Short mmCIF file of C-alpha atoms in Angstrom, two decimals:
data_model
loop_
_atom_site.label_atom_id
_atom_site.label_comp_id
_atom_site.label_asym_id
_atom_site.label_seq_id
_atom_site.Cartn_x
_atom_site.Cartn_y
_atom_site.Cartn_z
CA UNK A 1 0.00 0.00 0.00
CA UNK A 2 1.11 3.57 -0.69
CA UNK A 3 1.45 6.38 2.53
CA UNK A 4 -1.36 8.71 0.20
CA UNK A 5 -4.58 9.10 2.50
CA UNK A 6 -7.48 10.51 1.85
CA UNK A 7 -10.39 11.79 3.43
CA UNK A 8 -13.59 11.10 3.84
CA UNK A 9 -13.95 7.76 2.92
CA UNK A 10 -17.52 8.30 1.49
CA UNK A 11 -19.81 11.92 1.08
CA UNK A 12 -23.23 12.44 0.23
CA UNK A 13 -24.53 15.56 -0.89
CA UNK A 14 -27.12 17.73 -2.69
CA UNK A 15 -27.51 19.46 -5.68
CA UNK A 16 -25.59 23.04 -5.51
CA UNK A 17 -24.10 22.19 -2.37
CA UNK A 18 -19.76 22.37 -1.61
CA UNK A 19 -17.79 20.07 -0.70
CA UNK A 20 -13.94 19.58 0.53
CA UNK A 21 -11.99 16.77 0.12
CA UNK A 22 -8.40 15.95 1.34
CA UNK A 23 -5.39 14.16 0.58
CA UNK A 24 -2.13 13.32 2.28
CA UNK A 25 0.69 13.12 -0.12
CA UNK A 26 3.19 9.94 0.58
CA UNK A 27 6.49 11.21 2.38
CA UNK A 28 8.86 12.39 1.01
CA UNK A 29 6.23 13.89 -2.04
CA UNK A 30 6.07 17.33 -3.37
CA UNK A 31 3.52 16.63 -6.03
CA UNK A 32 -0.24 15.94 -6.02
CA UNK A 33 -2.78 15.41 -8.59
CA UNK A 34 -5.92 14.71 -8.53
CA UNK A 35 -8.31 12.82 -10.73
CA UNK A 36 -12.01 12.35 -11.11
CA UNK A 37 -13.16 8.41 -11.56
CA UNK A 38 -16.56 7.64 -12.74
CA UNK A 39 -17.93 4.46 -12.75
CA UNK A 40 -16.42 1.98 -15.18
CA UNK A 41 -14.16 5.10 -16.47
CA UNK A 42 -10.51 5.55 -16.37
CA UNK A 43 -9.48 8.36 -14.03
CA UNK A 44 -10.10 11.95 -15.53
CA UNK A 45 -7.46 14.05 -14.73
CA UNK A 46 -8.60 17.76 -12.85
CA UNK A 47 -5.21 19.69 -11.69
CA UNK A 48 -2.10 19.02 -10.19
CA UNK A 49 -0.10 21.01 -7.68
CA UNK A 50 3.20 21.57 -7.41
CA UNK A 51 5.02 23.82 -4.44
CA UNK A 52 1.85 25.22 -3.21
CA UNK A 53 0.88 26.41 -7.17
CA UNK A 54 -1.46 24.79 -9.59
CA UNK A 55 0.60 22.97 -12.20
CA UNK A 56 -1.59 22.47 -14.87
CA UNK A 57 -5.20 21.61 -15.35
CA UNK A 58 -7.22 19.35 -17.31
CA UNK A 59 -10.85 20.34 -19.18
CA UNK A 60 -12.65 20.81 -15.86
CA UNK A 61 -15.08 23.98 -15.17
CA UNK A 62 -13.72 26.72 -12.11
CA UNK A 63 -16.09 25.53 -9.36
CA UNK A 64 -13.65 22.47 -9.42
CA UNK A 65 -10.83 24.47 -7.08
CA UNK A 66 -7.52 23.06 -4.88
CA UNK A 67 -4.88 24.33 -2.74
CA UNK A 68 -1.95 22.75 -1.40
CA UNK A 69 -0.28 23.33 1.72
CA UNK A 70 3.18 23.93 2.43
CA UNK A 71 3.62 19.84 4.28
CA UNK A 72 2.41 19.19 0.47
CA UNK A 73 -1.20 17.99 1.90
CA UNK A 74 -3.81 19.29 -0.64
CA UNK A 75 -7.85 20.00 -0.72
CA UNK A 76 -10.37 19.75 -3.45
CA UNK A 77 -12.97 21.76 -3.19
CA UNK A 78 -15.94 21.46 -5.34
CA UNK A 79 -18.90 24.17 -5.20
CA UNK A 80 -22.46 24.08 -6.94
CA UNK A 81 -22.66 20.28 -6.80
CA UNK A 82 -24.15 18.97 -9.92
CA UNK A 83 -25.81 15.35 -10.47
CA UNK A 84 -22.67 14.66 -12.80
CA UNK A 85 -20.28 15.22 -9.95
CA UNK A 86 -20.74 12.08 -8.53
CA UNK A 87 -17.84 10.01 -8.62
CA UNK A 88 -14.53 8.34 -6.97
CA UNK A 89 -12.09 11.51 -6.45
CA UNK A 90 -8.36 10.20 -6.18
CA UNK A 91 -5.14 11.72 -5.17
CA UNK A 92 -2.12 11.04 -6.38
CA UNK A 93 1.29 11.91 -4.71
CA UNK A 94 4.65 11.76 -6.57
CA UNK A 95 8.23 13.37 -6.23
CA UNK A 96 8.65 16.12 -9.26
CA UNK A 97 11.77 15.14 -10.93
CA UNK A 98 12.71 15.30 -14.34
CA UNK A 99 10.36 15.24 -17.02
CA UNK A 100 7.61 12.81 -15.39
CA UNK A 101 6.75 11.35 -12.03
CA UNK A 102 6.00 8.18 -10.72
CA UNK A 103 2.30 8.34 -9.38
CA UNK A 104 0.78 6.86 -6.20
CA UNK A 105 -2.52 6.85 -5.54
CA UNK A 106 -4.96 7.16 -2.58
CA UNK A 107 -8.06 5.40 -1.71
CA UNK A 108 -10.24 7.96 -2.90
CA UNK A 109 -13.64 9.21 -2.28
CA UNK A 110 -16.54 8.06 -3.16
CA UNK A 111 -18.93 11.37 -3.47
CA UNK A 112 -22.60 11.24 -3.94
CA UNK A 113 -24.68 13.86 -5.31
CA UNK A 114 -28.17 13.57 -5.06
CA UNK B 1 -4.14 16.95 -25.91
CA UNK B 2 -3.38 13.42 -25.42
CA UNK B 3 -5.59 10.44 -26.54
CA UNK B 4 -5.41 7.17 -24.97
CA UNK B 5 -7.35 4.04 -26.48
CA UNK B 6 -7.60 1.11 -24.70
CA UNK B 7 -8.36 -2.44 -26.30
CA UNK B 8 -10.00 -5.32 -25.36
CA UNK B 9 -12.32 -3.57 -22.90
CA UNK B 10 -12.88 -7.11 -21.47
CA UNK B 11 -10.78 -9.90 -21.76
CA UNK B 12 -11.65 -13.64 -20.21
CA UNK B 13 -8.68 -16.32 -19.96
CA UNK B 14 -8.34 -19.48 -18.36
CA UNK B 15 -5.58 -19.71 -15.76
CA UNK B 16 -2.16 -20.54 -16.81
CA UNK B 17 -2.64 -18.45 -20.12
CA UNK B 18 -1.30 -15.39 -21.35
CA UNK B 19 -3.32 -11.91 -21.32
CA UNK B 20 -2.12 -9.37 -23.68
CA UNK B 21 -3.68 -5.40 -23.45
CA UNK B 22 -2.97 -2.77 -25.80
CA UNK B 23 -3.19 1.23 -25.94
CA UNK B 24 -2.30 3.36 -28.83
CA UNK B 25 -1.40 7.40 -27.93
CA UNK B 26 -2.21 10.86 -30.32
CA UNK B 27 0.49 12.82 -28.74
CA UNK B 28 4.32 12.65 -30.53
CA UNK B 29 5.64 13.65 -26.81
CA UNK B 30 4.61 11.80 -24.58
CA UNK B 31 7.22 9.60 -22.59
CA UNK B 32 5.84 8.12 -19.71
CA UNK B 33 3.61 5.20 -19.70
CA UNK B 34 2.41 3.31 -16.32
CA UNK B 35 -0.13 0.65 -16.37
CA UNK B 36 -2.24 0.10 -13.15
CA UNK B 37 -4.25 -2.20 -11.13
CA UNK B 38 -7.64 -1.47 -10.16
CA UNK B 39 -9.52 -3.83 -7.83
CA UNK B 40 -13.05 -3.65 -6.96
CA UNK B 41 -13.31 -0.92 -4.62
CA UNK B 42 -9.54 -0.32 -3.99
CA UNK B 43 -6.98 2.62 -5.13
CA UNK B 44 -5.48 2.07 -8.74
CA UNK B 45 -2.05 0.11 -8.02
CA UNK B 46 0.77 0.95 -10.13
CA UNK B 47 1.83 -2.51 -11.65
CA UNK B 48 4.99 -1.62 -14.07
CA UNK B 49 5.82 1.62 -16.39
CA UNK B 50 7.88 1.90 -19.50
CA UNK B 51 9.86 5.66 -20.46
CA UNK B 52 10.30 6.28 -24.03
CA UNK B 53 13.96 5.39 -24.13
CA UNK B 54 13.35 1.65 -23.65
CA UNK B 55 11.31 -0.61 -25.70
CA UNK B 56 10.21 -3.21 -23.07
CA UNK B 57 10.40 -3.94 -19.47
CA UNK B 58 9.92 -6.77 -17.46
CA UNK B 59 8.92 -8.10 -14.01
CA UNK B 60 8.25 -11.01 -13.20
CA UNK B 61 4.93 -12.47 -14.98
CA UNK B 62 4.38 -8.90 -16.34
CA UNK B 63 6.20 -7.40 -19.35
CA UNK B 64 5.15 -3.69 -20.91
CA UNK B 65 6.57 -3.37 -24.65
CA UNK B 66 6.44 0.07 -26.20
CA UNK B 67 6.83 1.33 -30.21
CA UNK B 68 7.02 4.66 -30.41
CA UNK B 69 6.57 5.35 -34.38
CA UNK B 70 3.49 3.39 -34.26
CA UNK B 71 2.49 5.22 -30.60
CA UNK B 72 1.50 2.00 -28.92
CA UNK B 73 2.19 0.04 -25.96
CA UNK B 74 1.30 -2.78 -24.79
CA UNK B 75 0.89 -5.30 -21.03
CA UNK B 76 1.54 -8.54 -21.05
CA UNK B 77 1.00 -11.11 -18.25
CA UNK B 78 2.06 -14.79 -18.48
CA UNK B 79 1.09 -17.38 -16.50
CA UNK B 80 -2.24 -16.12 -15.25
CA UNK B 81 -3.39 -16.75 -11.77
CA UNK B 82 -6.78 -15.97 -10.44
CA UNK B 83 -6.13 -12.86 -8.50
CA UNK B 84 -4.89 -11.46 -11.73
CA UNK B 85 -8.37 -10.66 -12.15
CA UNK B 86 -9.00 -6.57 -11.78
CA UNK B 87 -9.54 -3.78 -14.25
CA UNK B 88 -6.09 -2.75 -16.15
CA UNK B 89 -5.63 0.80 -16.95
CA UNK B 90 -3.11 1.94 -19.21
CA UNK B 91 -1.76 6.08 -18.95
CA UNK B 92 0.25 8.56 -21.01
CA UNK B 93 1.92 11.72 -19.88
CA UNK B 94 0.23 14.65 -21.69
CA UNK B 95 2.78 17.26 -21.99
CA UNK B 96 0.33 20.16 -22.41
CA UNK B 97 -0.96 19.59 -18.49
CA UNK B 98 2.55 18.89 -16.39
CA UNK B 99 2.50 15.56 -15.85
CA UNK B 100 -0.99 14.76 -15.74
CA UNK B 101 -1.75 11.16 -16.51
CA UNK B 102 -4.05 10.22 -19.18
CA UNK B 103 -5.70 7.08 -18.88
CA UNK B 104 -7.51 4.66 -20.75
CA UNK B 105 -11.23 3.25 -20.44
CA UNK B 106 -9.90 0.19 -18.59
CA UNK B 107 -9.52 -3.70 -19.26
CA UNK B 108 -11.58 -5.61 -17.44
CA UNK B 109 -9.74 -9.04 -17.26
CA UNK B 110 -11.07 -11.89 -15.61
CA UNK B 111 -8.46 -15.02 -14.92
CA UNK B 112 -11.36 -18.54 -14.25
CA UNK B 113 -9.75 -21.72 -12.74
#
């Protein structure tokens, strides 16, 4: 198992309501990403960040949001909950170096919008 | 940006056969290519992952071969045991978003005894 936690385990929410979710980054990490899984989907990529700065962001609308803190833990934050917004939201903690980065997963969270 | 396609989506094999899953890639640059693990209900495992300076790795039961002037890459697992069984993603770097992986749809491979 990897050190990348994540928390909660499981959310359920309504429609147009925001939500926070959290991710510990492995030791030793500098780097987190975060992805959007929906069911019977590969992982979607939504942003990464890098040092405390967004590092590049995939075709996801603003309310999807993030911050990362300077021990390299990170938040998603989603607002307006839609229907569509249901998913499994993964972390992923890796060590910049170079060109590309090994990636290490969490858990995830499964978040219900209803 | 970067296209991943996945094939089979499922795959079925008896135990003691090989599997074999392939992904082709749109994007010239990309260099990075990690295949992973998905269990019902657990995190994605990282399984193996190939750079574009080497055209195959291999660990074990699991081998990852990689040709770059076609842009496709493939798993494949010998010997298949039972809890090979899990949904196989394959992932590109996209070079337009960091490193943000790019994944696949998924293989579902099931492994019967």
């Amino acid at each position: 198992e990897t050190g990348v936690t994540q928390s909660p385990t499981h959310l359920i929410k309504t429609r147009g309501q925001q939500v926070t979710l959290r991710c510990s980054s492995q030791s030793g990490h500098n780097t987190v990403s975060w992805y959007q899984q929906a069911l019977g989907q590969g992982p979607q990529f939504i942003f990464q960040y890098y040092r405390e700065e967004e590092n590049g962001r995939g075709n996801f609308p603003p309310r999807f949001s993030g911050l990362q803190f300077p021990n390299y833990s990170s938040e998603l934050n989603v607002n307006a909950l839609e229907l569509d917004d249901s998913a499994l939201y993964l972390c992923a903690s890796s060590l910049k170096s170079g060109d590309t980065d090994t990636q290490y997963f969490g858990p995830g969270t499964r978040l219900t919008v209803l | 940006g970067e296209n991943v396609e996945q094939h089979p989506s499922t795959l079925s094999v008896q135990e003691g056969d090989s599997a074999v899953i392939k992904c082709t890639y749109s994007d010239s640059a990309s260099n990075y290519f990690p295949w992973y693990k998905q269990e019902l209900g657990k995190r994605p495992q990282l399984i193996i992952d190939i750079r574009s300076n080497v055209g195959e790795k291999k660990d074990q039961r699991i081998a990852v071969t990689l040709n770059k002037t076609a842009k496709h890459f493939s798993l494949h697992i010998t010997e298949t045991q039972p809890e090979d069984s899990a949904v196989y993603f394959c992932a590109a770097t996209s070079n337009q978003a960091g490193t943000a992986l790019i994944f696949g749809k998924g293989t579902t491979l099931s492994v019967s005894s």
